[in-house]
Each structure stands twice: as structure tokens, then as C-alpha cells.
mmCIF file of C-alpha atoms in Angstrom:
data_model
loop_
_atom_site.group_PDB
_atom_site.id
_atom_site.type_symbol
_atom_site.label_atom_id
_atom_site.label_comp_id
_atom_site.label_asym_id
_atom_site.label_seq_id
_atom_site.Cartn_x
_atom_site.Cartn_y
_atom_site.Cartn_z
ATOM 1 C CA MET A 1 25.569 101.726 62.419
ATOM 2 C CA LYS A 2 25.775 97.943 62.065
ATOM 3 C CA ASP A 3 26.232 98.188 58.297
ATOM 4 C CA THR A 4 28.963 100.801 58.691
ATOM 5 C CA ALA A 5 30.700 98.710 61.342
ATOM 6 C CA THR A 6 30.490 95.609 59.149
ATOM 7 C CA SER A 7 31.979 97.282 56.084
ATOM 8 C CA CYS A 8 34.665 99.039 58.105
ATOM 9 C CA THR A 9 35.545 95.747 59.819
ATOM 10 C CA ILE A 10 36.211 94.209 56.416
ATOM 11 C CA ILE A 11 38.418 97.125 55.382
ATOM 12 C CA ALA A 12 40.315 97.100 58.677
ATOM 13 C CA ALA A 13 40.840 93.336 58.443
ATOM 14 C CA LEU A 14 42.233 93.741 54.920
ATOM 15 C CA VAL A 15 44.585 96.469 56.110
ATOM 16 C CA THR A 16 45.677 94.259 59.016
ATOM 17 C CA THR A 17 46.439 91.429 56.604
ATOM 18 C CA VAL A 18 48.442 93.613 54.223
ATOM 19 C CA VAL A 19 50.408 95.370 56.946
ATOM 20 C CA PHE A 20 51.185 92.116 58.736
ATOM 21 C CA ALA A 21 52.379 90.528 55.495
ATOM 22 C CA ALA A 22 54.564 93.567 54.824
ATOM 23 C CA ALA A 23 56.103 93.280 58.289
ATOM 24 C CA ILE A 24 57.049 89.652 57.672
ATOM 25 C CA THR A 25 58.526 90.202 54.210
ATOM 26 C CA VAL A 26 61.100 92.884 54.939
ATOM 27 C CA PRO A 27 62.018 95.106 51.972
ATOM 28 C CA GLY A 28 65.478 94.300 50.684
ATOM 29 C CA GLY A 29 65.634 90.905 52.393
ATOM 30 C CA ASN A 30 67.715 89.657 55.312
ATOM 31 C CA ASP A 31 71.427 89.035 55.699
ATOM 32 C CA ARG A 32 71.856 85.259 55.841
ATOM 33 C CA ASN A 33 74.812 85.367 58.215
ATOM 34 C CA LYS A 34 73.497 87.803 60.827
ATOM 35 C CA GLY A 35 69.725 87.563 60.296
ATOM 36 C CA PHE A 36 69.298 91.337 60.273
ATOM 37 C CA PRO A 37 67.632 93.182 57.400
ATOM 38 C CA ILE A 38 70.067 94.327 54.723
ATOM 39 C CA LEU A 39 68.647 97.863 54.612
ATOM 40 C CA PHE A 40 68.589 98.176 58.415
ATOM 41 C CA GLU A 41 70.552 101.447 58.588
ATOM 42 C CA ASP A 42 68.633 103.279 55.859
ATOM 43 C CA ARG A 43 66.209 106.053 56.907
ATOM 44 C CA GLY A 44 63.574 104.674 54.588
ATOM 45 C CA PHE A 45 63.693 101.351 56.409
ATOM 46 C CA ILE A 46 63.121 103.006 59.785
ATOM 47 C CA THR A 47 60.191 104.920 58.271
ATOM 48 C CA PHE A 48 58.857 101.654 56.897
ATOM 49 C CA VAL A 49 59.118 99.847 60.242
ATOM 50 C CA ILE A 50 57.501 102.621 62.268
ATOM 51 C CA SER A 51 54.646 103.219 59.827
ATOM 52 C CA ASP A 52 54.061 99.499 59.364
ATOM 53 C CA ALA A 53 53.889 98.912 63.126
ATOM 54 C CA LEU A 54 51.582 101.909 63.591
ATOM 55 C CA GLY A 55 49.391 100.633 60.763
ATOM 56 C CA LEU A 56 49.223 97.159 62.295
ATOM 57 C CA PHE A 57 48.334 98.356 65.788
ATOM 58 C CA SER A 58 45.778 100.899 64.618
ATOM 59 C CA SER A 59 44.088 98.503 62.186
ATOM 60 C CA ILE A 60 43.779 95.837 64.886
ATOM 61 C CA SER A 61 42.349 98.479 67.217
ATOM 62 C CA SER A 62 39.789 99.488 64.620
ATOM 63 C CA VAL A 63 38.777 95.843 64.062
ATOM 64 C CA VAL A 64 38.252 95.467 67.811
ATOM 65 C CA MET A 65 36.178 98.673 67.985
ATOM 66 C CA PHE A 66 33.971 97.700 65.051
ATOM 67 C CA LEU A 67 33.478 94.179 66.380
ATOM 68 C CA SER A 68 32.488 95.618 69.747
ATOM 69 C CA ILE A 69 29.777 97.597 67.938
ATOM 70 C CA LEU A 70 28.508 94.449 66.262
ATOM 71 C CA THR A 71 28.417 92.492 69.526
ATOM 72 C CA SER A 72 26.856 95.237 71.628
ATOM 73 C CA ARG A 73 23.698 94.602 73.642
ATOM 74 C CA TYR A 74 21.998 97.665 72.026
ATOM 75 C CA SER A 75 20.470 99.251 75.088
ATOM 76 C CA VAL A 76 19.329 102.878 75.169
ATOM 77 C CA THR A 77 22.483 104.124 76.882
ATOM 78 C CA ASP A 78 24.582 102.261 74.325
ATOM 79 C CA PHE A 79 22.985 104.271 71.510
ATOM 80 C CA LEU A 80 23.528 107.532 73.358
ATOM 81 C CA PHE A 81 27.127 107.156 74.473
ATOM 82 C CA THR A 82 28.922 103.859 73.959
ATOM 83 C CA LEU A 83 28.208 103.052 70.314
ATOM 84 C CA PRO A 84 28.956 106.550 68.953
ATOM 85 C CA ASN A 85 32.220 106.637 70.925
ATOM 86 C CA ARG A 86 33.223 103.239 69.571
ATOM 87 C CA LEU A 87 32.373 104.255 66.014
ATOM 88 C CA ILE A 88 34.391 107.468 66.346
ATOM 89 C CA ILE A 89 37.401 105.619 67.765
ATOM 90 C CA GLY A 90 37.076 102.899 65.127
ATOM 91 C CA LEU A 91 36.950 105.390 62.240
ATOM 92 C CA ILE A 92 39.875 107.426 63.572
ATOM 93 C CA THR A 93 42.049 104.344 64.029
ATOM 94 C CA LEU A 94 41.014 103.111 60.572
ATOM 95 C CA PHE A 95 42.102 106.427 59.028
ATOM 96 C CA ILE A 96 45.411 106.205 60.902
ATOM 97 C CA SER A 97 45.959 102.642 59.706
ATOM 98 C CA LEU A 98 45.264 103.551 56.074
ATOM 99 C CA ILE A 99 47.616 106.524 56.193
ATOM 100 C CA SER A 100 50.300 104.437 57.902
ATOM 101 C CA MET A 101 49.933 101.727 55.284
ATOM 102 C CA MET A 102 50.463 104.269 52.488
ATOM 103 C CA VAL A 103 53.514 105.712 54.261
ATOM 104 C CA ALA A 104 54.955 102.202 54.550
ATOM 105 C CA PHE A 105 54.255 101.654 50.852
ATOM 106 C CA GLY A 106 56.009 104.912 49.982
ATOM 107 C CA ALA A 107 58.982 103.977 52.138
ATOM 108 C CA THR A 108 59.194 100.610 50.387
ATOM 109 C CA LEU A 109 59.155 102.320 47.006
ATOM 110 C CA TYR A 110 61.915 104.611 48.203
ATOM 111 C CA LEU A 111 64.001 101.667 49.412
ATOM 112 C CA MET A 112 63.591 99.767 46.155
ATOM 113 C CA PHE A 113 63.923 102.547 43.573
ATOM 114 C CA ALA A 114 65.760 105.504 45.162
ATOM 115 C CA HIS A 115 69.192 104.397 44.026
ATOM 116 C CA LYS A 116 68.377 103.669 40.374
ATOM 117 C CA ILE A 117 65.027 104.992 39.123
ATOM 118 C CA THR A 118 64.196 108.099 41.130
ATOM 119 C CA TRP A 119 61.498 109.535 38.875
ATOM 120 C CA ILE A 120 59.096 106.633 39.465
ATOM 121 C CA ILE A 121 58.759 107.132 43.236
ATOM 122 C CA PHE A 122 56.593 110.250 43.226
ATOM 123 C CA PRO A 123 53.976 109.164 40.629
ATOM 124 C CA LEU A 124 53.538 105.716 42.175
ATOM 125 C CA THR A 125 53.187 107.159 45.655
ATOM 126 C CA ALA A 126 50.717 109.775 44.421
ATOM 127 C CA PHE A 127 48.588 107.177 42.629
ATOM 128 C CA SER A 128 48.646 104.907 45.657
ATOM 129 C CA CYS A 129 47.115 107.674 47.768
ATOM 130 C CA ILE A 130 43.995 107.870 45.560
ATOM 131 C CA PRO A 131 42.143 104.954 47.262
ATOM 132 C CA VAL A 132 42.877 106.395 50.704
ATOM 133 C CA ALA A 133 41.663 109.818 49.596
ATOM 134 C CA LEU A 134 38.470 108.301 48.191
ATOM 135 C CA PHE A 135 37.824 106.415 51.416
ATOM 136 C CA ALA A 136 38.455 109.561 53.453
ATOM 137 C CA TYR A 137 36.167 111.547 51.141
ATOM 138 C CA SER A 138 33.361 109.048 51.634
ATOM 139 C CA GLN A 139 33.768 108.365 55.372
ATOM 140 C CA PHE A 140 35.085 111.647 56.806
ATOM 141 C CA PRO A 141 31.641 113.345 56.717
ATOM 142 C CA LEU A 142 30.276 110.439 58.776
ATOM 143 C CA LEU A 143 33.075 110.903 61.304
ATOM 144 C CA LEU A 144 32.395 114.635 61.578
ATOM 145 C CA ASP A 145 28.645 114.059 61.939
ATOM 146 C CA MET A 146 29.250 111.509 64.687
ATOM 147 C CA ILE A 147 31.598 113.842 66.571
ATOM 148 C CA ILE A 148 29.214 116.796 66.272
ATOM 149 C CA SER A 149 26.132 114.793 67.243
ATOM 150 C CA THR A 150 27.888 113.108 70.167
ATOM 151 C CA TYR A 151 29.914 115.971 71.608
ATOM 152 C CA GLY A 152 28.366 119.058 70.004
ATOM 153 C CA PRO A 153 25.433 121.191 71.095
ATOM 154 C CA GLY A 154 22.193 119.415 71.863
ATOM 155 C CA ILE A 155 18.881 119.992 70.132
ATOM 156 C CA PHE A 156 18.222 123.091 72.244
ATOM 157 C CA GLY A 157 21.493 124.795 71.281
ATOM 158 C CA GLN A 158 23.197 124.385 74.643
ATOM 159 C CA ARG A 159 26.711 123.076 75.020
ATOM 160 C CA SER A 160 26.733 119.341 75.607
ATOM 161 C CA ASP A 161 27.789 117.864 78.935
ATOM 162 C CA ARG A 162 28.000 114.365 77.485
ATOM 163 C CA ILE A 163 31.776 114.042 77.814
ATOM 164 C CA LEU A 164 31.672 115.080 81.471
ATOM 165 C CA PHE A 165 28.637 112.862 82.096
ATOM 166 C CA TRP A 166 30.315 109.874 80.423
ATOM 167 C CA ILE A 167 33.526 110.327 82.470
ATOM 168 C CA CYS A 168 31.603 110.687 85.739
ATOM 169 C CA LYS A 169 29.400 107.699 84.927
ATOM 170 C CA SER A 170 32.374 105.459 84.138
ATOM 171 C CA ARG A 171 34.103 106.487 87.373
ATOM 172 C CA LYS A 172 30.989 105.705 89.415
ATOM 173 C CA GLU A 173 30.720 102.270 87.817
ATOM 174 C CA LYS A 174 34.312 101.483 88.799
ATOM 175 C CA LEU A 175 33.674 102.419 92.416
#
């Protein structure tokens, strides 16, 4: 779990860096007189802004989740409930950040090339999705295994009460 959290932290930090840099350098540039982006009223720009913001927030969330795994105290209850939940949340937010980053990339391609070279948008967007698909192919089975082992049936085939137990336990701790 520590090795997975370490490698996923690196990936999430890279995504955070790329998405943050994309947010600062607005596609199309800014109007010098007003300070607003030139392509502000284009649909592609709104898609870019929303997907870039979603990618930034979800990648930062995944970094926080993976770092909380690395800094855990590693008690028995942590291995049963807390660490699997954090890994599941971290992987889901990492998948969301990668998908959002690719949507922002596609929107940028649309903004730059839609008016002149339309045929190049689809192949570049398709090729850019290959790394995300490879990451999903390699990490999605881990996510499914974690969800099934954490929330699925126990070793005796009975339905798990772990979600209910975890909610009740957290409420008792707050009281």
C-alpha cells in the first residue's frame, strides 16, 4: 500500500503541476486592455476552465489522500478501515483528475485548431487518451479489488457491515 501510495502521489503531483500551469497560461491569451481572456465567450473555453479546475481540485485531493496513507500510524484498525478508504478515495480522485486533464487538453486543441485545421483535433485527442487508458488499465483492477475487499462480502460469504460500522464508529468518536 505504501508503494502504491508513493507512486500515485508522484503521478498526482505531476497532474497538479500540469493543470495549474494550464490554468495560468490561458489558451488564446488575454486582452491587454480589459485583462479578460480573448476566447472568453467560446464554449471550448468554458469546457477548458471547468475541466481544468476539476482536474486541479481532484489532483490536489488525491495528493492529500495518498500523503495521509504515507503518514498514517499503521494500527490494526487503520488497515481494516481507514487506509483502504483513503486508497479508494485517492484512486478515484486521481482517475477524475486524469480524465479532467485530458478534457482540458482536448478543449485547448479545439480552441487552437477548430477554425483552421479541423482534421487534426480528433487524432491528437485520441492519441492523448492512450496514457490515461494505460494507467486506468493498470490501476483499475486494484481499485475494484480494494472496493470489493473493503465493502464486499466477508470471508464467510455474508454481506459486510463495514460501511455501517465505520459510520457508527465515526459518529461515536465525535460525541
